[in-house]
Amino acid sequence: MTATATQNRIDAYPTRNNGEAKVMPRDGAVVWGTAEGGPMDQATLDGFETRGYLSVERLVSDEEVAEFHRELERLSNDPEVRADERCVIEASSQEVRSVFDVHRISPVFRRIANDPRVVDRARQLLGSEVYIHQSRVNFKPGFEGKEFMWHSDFETWHAEDGMPTPRAVSISISMTDNYSYNGPLMIMPGSHREYVSCDGATPEDNYRKSLVMQGAGTPSKEILTDFYDRYGIDVLEGPAGGAVMFDSNCMHASNGNVTPFPRSNVFIVFNSVENTPEAPYAAPSPRPEFAGSTDFTPAG
């Protein structure tokens, strides 16, 4: 996209323009596909439309979970991986917090990212072929895992990656049991129907900080309190091998983990091939390829 075209495009989801933060209605569909177009029935699709997320009690087997753990251990102990900027390390403990781009650097995680159990659900929700916008493995170690503040992923992907609309979905596959007390995913159900335009501006190379702790793009305490009053909070517990799929505009967060029980998950973002990113809407330059992919090859 040329500089002139970028300046003249209409931004339906303005944010970080040094203006006042505000809440806007979200335009367009949430569920783009039909019950006939994939593995999920109409009740499941309706629930996703209403709440902005769905749970799959058992997506992968115990054997696959064990394989994921072995692969995470291998990646975490590989000096080349630890030295790569795609690897995020907890400053206090020097333990690996996240490894990005795992569908490219790991055959094990590449397989699950392209598995029909995952991809067919994403296609059904988004009503089109999908590609992988981002992938990572997250590890929240016992006693050391840090919190992640409330935010909408789409706000970041729009501002910093140039994703035009929230026609994207994330899947979090649990590698450990998720209890209410070991830092599980929390979602404000129904919050995906409203978009929060944040104040401030995007700093240069903001991704270096935001992949560790959300800063720019974090809603105000007043907006979050209003959202809580209207939507409440669902704490997503579940066994290892289960999964949660959630809309890109869901307001979500996770607490720190002060328990002995670690929490880890495989996290894959699917975007519609009809919603491919352009130039960033509110950042000086795009994030690196591992944070926002420009390879739009369909998954599967």
PDB file of N, CA, C and O in Angstrom, residues 160-223:
ATOM      1  N   GLU A 160      -0.706  -2.155  15.312  1.00  0.00           N
ATOM      2  CA  GLU A 160       0.709  -2.425  15.054  1.00  0.00           C
ATOM      3  C   GLU A 160       0.980  -3.354  13.883  1.00  0.00           C
ATOM      4  O   GLU A 160       2.074  -3.342  13.327  1.00  0.00           O
ATOM      5  N   ASP A 161      -0.016  -4.192  13.508  1.00  0.00           N
ATOM      6  CA  ASP A 161       0.171  -5.117  12.390  1.00  0.00           C
ATOM      7  C   ASP A 161      -0.618  -4.717  11.153  1.00  0.00           C
ATOM      8  O   ASP A 161      -0.367  -5.249  10.069  1.00  0.00           O
ATOM      9  N   GLY A 162      -1.604  -3.831  11.305  1.00  0.00           N
ATOM     10  CA  GLY A 162      -2.408  -3.418  10.158  1.00  0.00           C
ATOM     11  C   GLY A 162      -3.554  -4.349   9.819  1.00  0.00           C
ATOM     12  O   GLY A 162      -4.061  -4.330   8.690  1.00  0.00           O
ATOM     13  N   MET A 163      -4.005  -5.164  10.776  1.00  0.00           N
ATOM     14  CA  MET A 163      -5.152  -6.041  10.530  1.00  0.00           C
ATOM     15  C   MET A 163      -6.412  -5.176  10.416  1.00  0.00           C
ATOM     16  O   MET A 163      -6.746  -4.451  11.349  1.00  0.00           O
ATOM     17  N   PRO A 164      -7.132  -5.228   9.297  1.00  0.00           N
ATOM     18  CA  PRO A 164      -8.240  -4.286   9.084  1.00  0.00           C
ATOM     19  C   PRO A 164      -9.422  -4.450  10.037  1.00  0.00           C
ATOM     20  O   PRO A 164      -9.938  -3.470  10.570  1.00  0.00           O
ATOM     21  N   THR A 165      -9.884  -5.695  10.242  1.00  0.00           N
ATOM     22  CA  THR A 165     -11.076  -5.932  11.042  1.00  0.00           C
ATOM     23  C   THR A 165     -10.824  -7.109  11.994  1.00  0.00           C
ATOM     24  O   THR A 165      -9.887  -7.884  11.803  1.00  0.00           O
ATOM     25  N   PRO A 166     -11.691  -7.284  13.006  1.00  0.00           N
ATOM     26  CA  PRO A 166     -11.489  -8.387  13.959  1.00  0.00           C
ATOM     27  C   PRO A 166     -11.983  -9.735  13.465  1.00  0.00           C
ATOM     28  O   PRO A 166     -12.543 -10.533  14.238  1.00  0.00           O
ATOM     29  N   ARG A 167     -11.755 -10.053  12.206  1.00  0.00           N
ATOM     30  CA  ARG A 167     -12.142 -11.353  11.654  1.00  0.00           C
ATOM     31  C   ARG A 167     -10.985 -12.345  11.868  1.00  0.00           C
ATOM     32  O   ARG A 167     -10.410 -12.905  10.929  1.00  0.00           O
ATOM     33  N   ALA A 168     -10.667 -12.560  13.116  1.00  0.00           N
ATOM     34  CA  ALA A 168      -9.571 -13.447  13.500  1.00  0.00           C
ATOM     35  C   ALA A 168      -9.961 -14.154  14.786  1.00  0.00           C
ATOM     36  O   ALA A 168     -10.791 -13.659  15.562  1.00  0.00           O
ATOM     37  N   VAL A 169      -9.353 -15.304  15.033  1.00  0.00           N
ATOM     38  CA  VAL A 169      -9.678 -16.090  16.224  1.00  0.00           C
ATOM     39  C   VAL A 169      -8.410 -16.737  16.760  1.00  0.00           C
ATOM     40  O   VAL A 169      -7.517 -17.103  16.002  1.00  0.00           O
ATOM     41  N   SER A 170      -8.339 -16.850  18.066  1.00  0.00           N
ATOM     42  CA  SER A 170      -7.203 -17.492  18.719  1.00  0.00           C
ATOM     43  C   SER A 170      -7.650 -18.809  19.341  1.00  0.00           C
ATOM     44  O   SER A 170      -8.787 -18.928  19.804  1.00  0.00           O
ATOM     45  N   ILE A 171      -6.731 -19.774  19.368  1.00  0.00           N
ATOM     46  CA  ILE A 171      -6.973 -21.009  20.096  1.00  0.00           C
ATOM     47  C   ILE A 171      -5.845 -21.208  21.084  1.00  0.00           C
ATOM     48  O   ILE A 171      -4.666 -21.038  20.755  1.00  0.00           O
ATOM     49  N   SER A 172      -6.211 -21.503  22.313  1.00  0.00           N
ATOM     50  CA  SER A 172      -5.255 -21.799  23.379  1.00  0.00           C
ATOM     51  C   SER A 172      -5.456 -23.252  23.788  1.00  0.00           C
ATOM     52  O   SER A 172      -6.506 -23.612  24.327  1.00  0.00           O
ATOM     53  N   ILE A 173      -4.454 -24.085  23.508  1.00  0.00           N
ATOM     54  CA  ILE A 173      -4.517 -25.513  23.821  1.00  0.00           C
ATOM     55  C   ILE A 173      -3.743 -25.753  25.111  1.00  0.00           C
ATOM     56  O   ILE A 173      -2.553 -25.450  25.196  1.00  0.00           O
ATOM     57  N   SER A 174      -4.401 -26.294  26.113  1.00  0.00           N
ATOM     58  CA  SER A 174      -3.802 -26.431  27.440  1.00  0.00           C
ATOM     59  C   SER A 174      -2.824 -27.600  27.485  1.00  0.00           C
ATOM     60  O   SER A 174      -3.174 -28.731  27.143  1.00  0.00           O
ATOM     61  N   MET A 175      -1.618 -27.321  27.947  1.00  0.00           N
ATOM     62  CA  MET A 175      -0.620 -28.353  28.168  1.00  0.00           C
ATOM     63  C   MET A 175      -0.576 -28.779  29.634  1.00  0.00           C
ATOM     64  O   MET A 175       0.099 -29.751  29.982  1.00  0.00           O
ATOM     65  N   THR A 176      -1.264 -28.039  30.482  1.00  0.00           N
ATOM     66  CA  THR A 176      -1.349 -28.345  31.913  1.00  0.00           C
ATOM     67  C   THR A 176      -2.792 -28.126  32.354  1.00  0.00           C
ATOM     68  O   THR A 176      -3.564 -27.459  31.655  1.00  0.00           O
ATOM     69  N   ASP A 177      -3.139 -28.655  33.495  1.00  0.00           N
ATOM     70  CA  ASP A 177      -4.457 -28.365  34.059  1.00  0.00           C
ATOM     71  C   ASP A 177      -4.531 -26.881  34.405  1.00  0.00           C
ATOM     72  O   ASP A 177      -3.601 -26.318  34.991  1.00  0.00           O
ATOM     73  N   ASN A 178      -5.627 -26.245  34.033  1.00  0.00           N
ATOM     74  CA  ASN A 178      -5.852 -24.831  34.351  1.00  0.00           C
ATOM     75  C   ASN A 178      -6.812 -24.734  35.523  1.00  0.00           C
ATOM     76  O   ASN A 178      -7.993 -25.097  35.408  1.00  0.00           O
ATOM     77  N   TYR A 179      -6.296 -24.272  36.657  1.00  0.00           N
ATOM     78  CA  TYR A 179      -7.116 -24.064  37.841  1.00  0.00           C
ATOM     79  C   TYR A 179      -7.456 -22.578  37.946  1.00  0.00           C
ATOM     80  O   TYR A 179      -6.832 -21.732  37.308  1.00  0.00           O
ATOM     81  N   SER A 180      -8.395 -22.263  38.812  1.00  0.00           N
ATOM     82  CA  SER A 180      -8.762 -20.855  39.006  1.00  0.00           C
ATOM     83  C   SER A 180      -7.627 -20.068  39.632  1.00  0.00           C
ATOM     84  O   SER A 180      -7.610 -18.833  39.565  1.00  0.00           O
ATOM     85  N   TYR A 181      -6.654 -20.769  40.226  1.00  0.00           N
ATOM     86  CA  TYR A 181      -5.623 -20.108  41.029  1.00  0.00           C
ATOM     87  C   TYR A 181      -4.214 -20.157  40.434  1.00  0.00           C
ATOM     88  O   TYR A 181      -3.279 -19.677  41.057  1.00  0.00           O
ATOM     89  N   ASN A 182      -4.010 -20.748  39.248  1.00  0.00           N
ATOM     90  CA  ASN A 182      -2.648 -20.773  38.700  1.00  0.00           C
ATOM     91  C   ASN A 182      -2.499 -19.919  37.437  1.00  0.00           C
ATOM     92  O   ASN A 182      -1.725 -20.213  36.536  1.00  0.00           O
ATOM     93  N   GLY A 183      -3.261 -18.837  37.398  1.00  0.00           N
ATOM     94  CA  GLY A 183      -3.111 -17.856  36.324  1.00  0.00           C
ATOM     95  C   GLY A 183      -3.769 -18.216  35.019  1.00  0.00           C
ATOM     96  O   GLY A 183      -3.198 -17.975  33.953  1.00  0.00           O
ATOM     97  N   PRO A 184      -4.994 -18.774  35.031  1.00  0.00           N
ATOM     98  CA  PRO A 184      -5.649 -19.148  33.780  1.00  0.00           C
ATOM     99  C   PRO A 184      -6.152 -17.930  33.014  1.00  0.00           C
ATOM    100  O   PRO A 184      -6.176 -16.811  33.529  1.00  0.00           O
ATOM    101  N   LEU A 185      -6.569 -18.189  31.801  1.00  0.00           N
ATOM    102  CA  LEU A 185      -7.185 -17.155  30.972  1.00  0.00           C
ATOM    103  C   LEU A 185      -8.484 -16.684  31.610  1.00  0.00           C
ATOM    104  O   LEU A 185      -9.284 -17.485  32.096  1.00  0.00           O
ATOM    105  N   MET A 186      -8.688 -15.366  31.619  1.00  0.00           N
ATOM    106  CA  MET A 186      -9.949 -14.770  32.059  1.00  0.00           C
ATOM    107  C   MET A 186     -10.501 -13.928  30.909  1.00  0.00           C
ATOM    108  O   MET A 186      -9.748 -13.203  30.259  1.00  0.00           O
ATOM    109  N   ILE A 187     -11.791 -14.044  30.670  1.00  0.00           N
ATOM    110  CA  ILE A 187     -12.447 -13.319  29.580  1.00  0.00           C
ATOM    111  C   ILE A 187     -13.686 -12.618  30.115  1.00  0.00           C
ATOM    112  O   ILE A 187     -14.410 -13.168  30.960  1.00  0.00           O
ATOM    113  N   MET A 188     -13.940 -11.408  29.633  1.00  0.00           N
ATOM    114  CA  MET A 188     -15.200 -10.729  29.910  1.00  0.00           C
ATOM    115  C   MET A 188     -16.179 -11.128  28.806  1.00  0.00           C
ATOM    116  O   MET A 188     -16.082 -10.641  27.667  1.00  0.00           O
ATOM    117  N   PRO A 189     -17.096 -12.074  29.103  1.00  0.00           N
ATOM    118  CA  PRO A 189     -17.963 -12.609  28.055  1.00  0.00           C
ATOM    119  C   PRO A 189     -18.896 -11.551  27.475  1.00  0.00           C
ATOM    120  O   PRO A 189     -19.577 -10.840  28.208  1.00  0.00           O
ATOM    121  N   GLY A 190     -18.904 -11.450  26.152  1.00  0.00           N
ATOM    122  CA  GLY A 190     -19.721 -10.442  25.479  1.00  0.00           C
ATOM    123  C   GLY A 190     -18.974  -9.173  25.152  1.00  0.00           C
ATOM    124  O   GLY A 190     -19.452  -8.341  24.368  1.00  0.00           O
ATOM    125  N   SER A 191     -17.779  -9.012  25.721  1.00  0.00           N
ATOM    126  CA  SER A 191     -17.007  -7.784  25.487  1.00  0.00           C
ATOM    127  C   SER A 191     -16.524  -7.665  24.052  1.00  0.00           C
ATOM    128  O   SER A 191     -16.157  -6.568  23.609  1.00  0.00           O
ATOM    129  N   HIS A 192     -16.537  -8.762  23.302  1.00  0.00           N
ATOM    130  CA  HIS A 192     -16.085  -8.723  21.909  1.00  0.00           C
ATOM    131  C   HIS A 192     -16.998  -7.878  21.029  1.00  0.00           C
ATOM    132  O   HIS A 192     -16.621  -7.530  19.904  1.00  0.00           O
ATOM    133  N   ARG A 193     -18.198  -7.539  21.530  1.00  0.00           N
ATOM    134  CA  ARG A 193     -19.140  -6.749  20.736  1.00  0.00           C
ATOM    135  C   ARG A 193     -18.840  -5.257  20.788  1.00  0.00           C
ATOM    136  O   ARG A 193     -19.483  -4.470  20.091  1.00  0.00           O
ATOM    137  N   GLU A 194     -17.886  -4.865  21.628  1.00  0.00           N
ATOM    138  CA  GLU A 194     -17.504  -3.463  21.717  1.00  0.00           C
ATOM    139  C   GLU A 194     -15.990  -3.328  21.565  1.00  0.00           C
ATOM    140  O   GLU A 194     -15.231  -4.145  22.082  1.00  0.00           O
ATOM    141  N   TYR A 195     -15.584  -2.287  20.866  1.00  0.00           N
ATOM    142  CA  TYR A 195     -14.168  -2.042  20.612  1.00  0.00           C
ATOM    143  C   TYR A 195     -13.703  -0.864  21.454  1.00  0.00           C
ATOM    144  O   TYR A 195     -14.375   0.179  21.494  1.00  0.00           O
ATOM    145  N   VAL A 196     -12.574  -1.031  22.138  1.00  0.00           N
ATOM    146  CA  VAL A 196     -12.030   0.037  22.962  1.00  0.00           C
ATOM    147  C   VAL A 196     -10.916   0.743  22.198  1.00  0.00           C
ATOM    148  O   VAL A 196      -9.869   0.148  21.897  1.00  0.00           O
ATOM    149  N   SER A 197     -11.154   1.990  21.866  1.00  0.00           N
ATOM    150  CA  SER A 197     -10.148   2.846  21.243  1.00  0.00           C
ATOM    151  C   SER A 197      -9.315   3.455  22.362  1.00  0.00           C
ATOM    152  O   SER A 197      -9.831   4.176  23.210  1.00  0.00           O
ATOM    153  N   CYS A 198      -8.021   3.142  22.390  1.00  0.00           N
ATOM    154  CA  CYS A 198      -7.157   3.547  23.500  1.00  0.00           C
ATOM    155  C   CYS A 198      -6.481   4.883  23.227  1.00  0.00           C
ATOM    156  O   CYS A 198      -6.306   5.282  22.066  1.00  0.00           O
ATOM    157  N   ASP A 199      -6.100   5.573  24.302  1.00  0.00           N
ATOM    158  CA  ASP A 199      -5.420   6.857  24.137  1.00  0.00           C
ATOM    159  C   ASP A 199      -3.914   6.635  24.002  1.00  0.00           C
ATOM    160  O   ASP A 199      -3.441   5.501  23.919  1.00  0.00           O
ATOM    161  N   GLY A 200      -3.155   7.722  23.974  1.00  0.00           N
ATOM    162  CA  GLY A 200      -1.702   7.622  23.858  1.00  0.00           C
ATOM    163  C   GLY A 200      -1.252   7.340  22.440  1.00  0.00           C
ATOM    164  O   GLY A 200      -1.994   7.534  21.465  1.00  0.00           O
ATOM    165  N   ALA A 201      -0.026   6.872  22.311  1.00  0.00           N
ATOM    166  CA  ALA A 201       0.557   6.559  21.018  1.00  0.00           C
ATOM    167  C   ALA A 201       1.418   5.309  21.159  1.00  0.00           C
ATOM    168  O   ALA A 201       1.742   4.888  22.274  1.00  0.00           O
ATOM    169  N   THR A 202       1.766   4.705  20.037  1.00  0.00           N
ATOM    170  CA  THR A 202       2.590   3.500  20.049  1.00  0.00           C
ATOM    171  C   THR A 202       4.065   3.872  20.018  1.00  0.00           C
ATOM    172  O   THR A 202       4.531   4.487  19.052  1.00  0.00           O
ATOM    173  N   PRO A 203       4.844   3.503  21.040  1.00  0.00           N
ATOM    174  CA  PRO A 203       6.280   3.796  21.021  1.00  0.00           C
ATOM    175  C   PRO A 203       7.004   3.008  19.926  1.00  0.00           C
ATOM    176  O   PRO A 203       6.506   1.981  19.454  1.00  0.00           O
ATOM    177  N   GLU A 204       8.144   3.479  19.537  1.00  0.00           N
ATOM    178  CA  GLU A 204       8.991   2.752  18.587  1.00  0.00           C
ATOM    179  C   GLU A 204       9.363   1.398  19.178  1.00  0.00           C
ATOM    180  O   GLU A 204       9.671   1.288  20.366  1.00  0.00           O
ATOM    181  N   ASP A 205       9.283   0.337  18.344  1.00  0.00           N
ATOM    182  CA  ASP A 205       9.613  -1.024  18.791  1.00  0.00           C
ATOM    183  C   ASP A 205       8.849  -1.415  20.051  1.00  0.00           C
ATOM    184  O   ASP A 205       9.384  -2.057  20.964  1.00  0.00           O
ATOM    185  N   ASN A 206       7.584  -1.044  20.095  1.00  0.00           N
ATOM    186  CA  ASN A 206       6.764  -1.336  21.274  1.00  0.00           C
ATOM    187  C   ASN A 206       6.661  -2.828  21.556  1.00  0.00           C
ATOM    188  O   ASN A 206       6.494  -3.238  22.710  1.00  0.00           O
ATOM    189  N   TYR A 207       6.782  -3.658  20.504  1.00  0.00           N
ATOM    190  CA  TYR A 207       6.627  -5.096  20.681  1.00  0.00           C
ATOM    191  C   TYR A 207       7.629  -5.670  21.679  1.00  0.00           C
ATOM    192  O   TYR A 207       7.346  -6.664  22.354  1.00  0.00           O
ATOM    193  N   ARG A 208       8.793  -5.046  21.795  1.00  0.00           N
ATOM    194  CA  ARG A 208       9.808  -5.581  22.713  1.00  0.00           C
ATOM    195  C   ARG A 208       9.307  -5.571  24.157  1.00  0.00           C
ATOM    196  O   ARG A 208       9.657  -6.442  24.946  1.00  0.00           O
ATOM    197  N   LYS A 209       8.487  -4.597  24.493  1.00  0.00           N
ATOM    198  CA  LYS A 209       7.916  -4.529  25.835  1.00  0.00           C
ATOM    199  C   LYS A 209       6.566  -5.240  25.911  1.00  0.00           C
ATOM    200  O   LYS A 209       6.274  -5.915  26.891  1.00  0.00           O
ATOM    201  N   SER A 210       5.746  -5.073  24.868  1.00  0.00           N
ATOM    202  CA  SER A 210       4.372  -5.559  24.953  1.00  0.00           C
ATOM    203  C   SER A 210       4.293  -7.083  24.958  1.00  0.00           C
ATOM    204  O   SER A 210       3.331  -7.658  25.473  1.00  0.00           O
ATOM    205  N   LEU A 211       5.299  -7.771  24.388  1.00  0.00           N
ATOM    206  CA  LEU A 211       5.287  -9.228  24.418  1.00  0.00           C
ATOM    207  C   LEU A 211       5.571  -9.762  25.811  1.00  0.00           C
ATOM    208  O   LEU A 211       5.318 -10.926  26.111  1.00  0.00           O
ATOM    209  N   VAL A 212       6.106  -8.907  26.669  1.00  0.00           N
ATOM    210  CA  VAL A 212       6.385  -9.280  28.053  1.00  0.00           C
ATOM    211  C   VAL A 212       5.308  -8.748  28.992  1.00  0.00           C
ATOM    212  O   VAL A 212       4.834  -9.441  29.888  1.00  0.00           O
ATOM    213  N   MET A 213       4.893  -7.505  28.781  1.00  0.00           N
ATOM    214  CA  MET A 213       3.896  -6.876  29.640  1.00  0.00           C
ATOM    215  C   MET A 213       3.141  -5.839  28.823  1.00  0.00           C
ATOM    216  O   MET A 213       3.755  -4.924  28.265  1.00  0.00           O
ATOM    217  N   GLN A 214       1.825  -6.004  28.739  1.00  0.00           N
ATOM    218  CA  GLN A 214       1.014  -5.095  27.940  1.00  0.00           C
ATOM    219  C   GLN A 214       1.105  -3.669  28.469  1.00  0.00           C
ATOM    220  O   GLN A 214       0.959  -3.432  29.664  1.00  0.00           O
ATOM    221  N   GLY A 215       1.410  -2.708  27.586  1.00  0.00           N
ATOM    222  CA  GLY A 215       1.486  -1.304  27.974  1.00  0.00           C
ATOM    223  C   GLY A 215       0.577  -0.483  27.093  1.00  0.00           C
ATOM    224  O   GLY A 215      -0.577  -0.234  27.426  1.00  0.00           O
ATOM    225  N   ALA A 216       1.092  -0.036  25.930  1.00  0.00           N
ATOM    226  CA  ALA A 216       0.255   0.655  24.961  1.00  0.00           C
ATOM    227  C   ALA A 216      -0.900  -0.249  24.544  1.00  0.00           C
ATOM    228  O   ALA A 216      -0.716  -1.452  24.333  1.00  0.00           O
ATOM    229  N   GLY A 217      -2.088   0.339  24.448  1.00  0.00           N
ATOM    230  CA  GLY A 217      -3.255  -0.449  24.075  1.00  0.00           C
ATOM    231  C   GLY A 217      -3.997  -1.050  25.257  1.00  0.00           C
ATOM    232  O   GLY A 217      -4.919  -1.841  25.073  1.00  0.00           O
ATOM    233  N   THR A 218      -3.620  -0.659  26.476  1.00  0.00           N
ATOM    234  CA  THR A 218      -4.326  -1.131  27.662  1.00  0.00           C
ATOM    235  C   THR A 218      -5.460  -0.171  27.999  1.00  0.00           C
ATOM    236  O   THR A 218      -5.223   1.027  28.161  1.00  0.00           O
ATOM    237  N   PRO A 219      -6.681  -0.640  28.105  1.00  0.00           N
ATOM    238  CA  PRO A 219      -7.800   0.257  28.438  1.00  0.00           C
ATOM    239  C   PRO A 219      -7.641   0.863  29.823  1.00  0.00           C
ATOM    240  O   PRO A 219      -6.940   0.326  30.688  1.00  0.00           O
ATOM    241  N   SER A 220      -8.321   1.983  30.028  1.00  0.00           N
ATOM    242  CA  SER A 220      -8.267   2.662  31.322  1.00  0.00           C
ATOM    243  C   SER A 220      -8.991   1.837  32.385  1.00  0.00           C
ATOM    244  O   SER A 220      -9.834   0.978  32.081  1.00  0.00           O
ATOM    245  N   LYS A 221      -8.680   2.129  33.646  1.00  0.00           N
ATOM    246  CA  LYS A 221      -9.346   1.444  34.753  1.00  0.00           C
ATOM    247  C   LYS A 221     -10.850   1.734  34.754  1.00  0.00           C
ATOM    248  O   LYS A 221     -11.651   0.870  35.116  1.00  0.00           O
ATOM    249  N   GLU A 222     -11.228   2.943  34.318  1.00  0.00           N
ATOM    250  CA  GLU A 222     -12.643   3.298  34.281  1.00  0.00           C
ATOM    251  C   GLU A 222     -13.394   2.452  33.251  1.00  0.00           C
ATOM    252  O   GLU A 222     -14.499   1.960  33.523  1.00  0.00           O
ATOM    253  N   ILE A 223     -12.786   2.283  32.070  1.00  0.00           N
ATOM    254  CA  ILE A 223     -13.430   1.464  31.036  1.00  0.00           C
ATOM    255  C   ILE A 223     -13.503   0.015  31.478  1.00  0.00           C
ATOM    256  O   ILE A 223     -14.524  -0.664  31.311  1.00  0.00           O
TER     257      ILE A 223
END
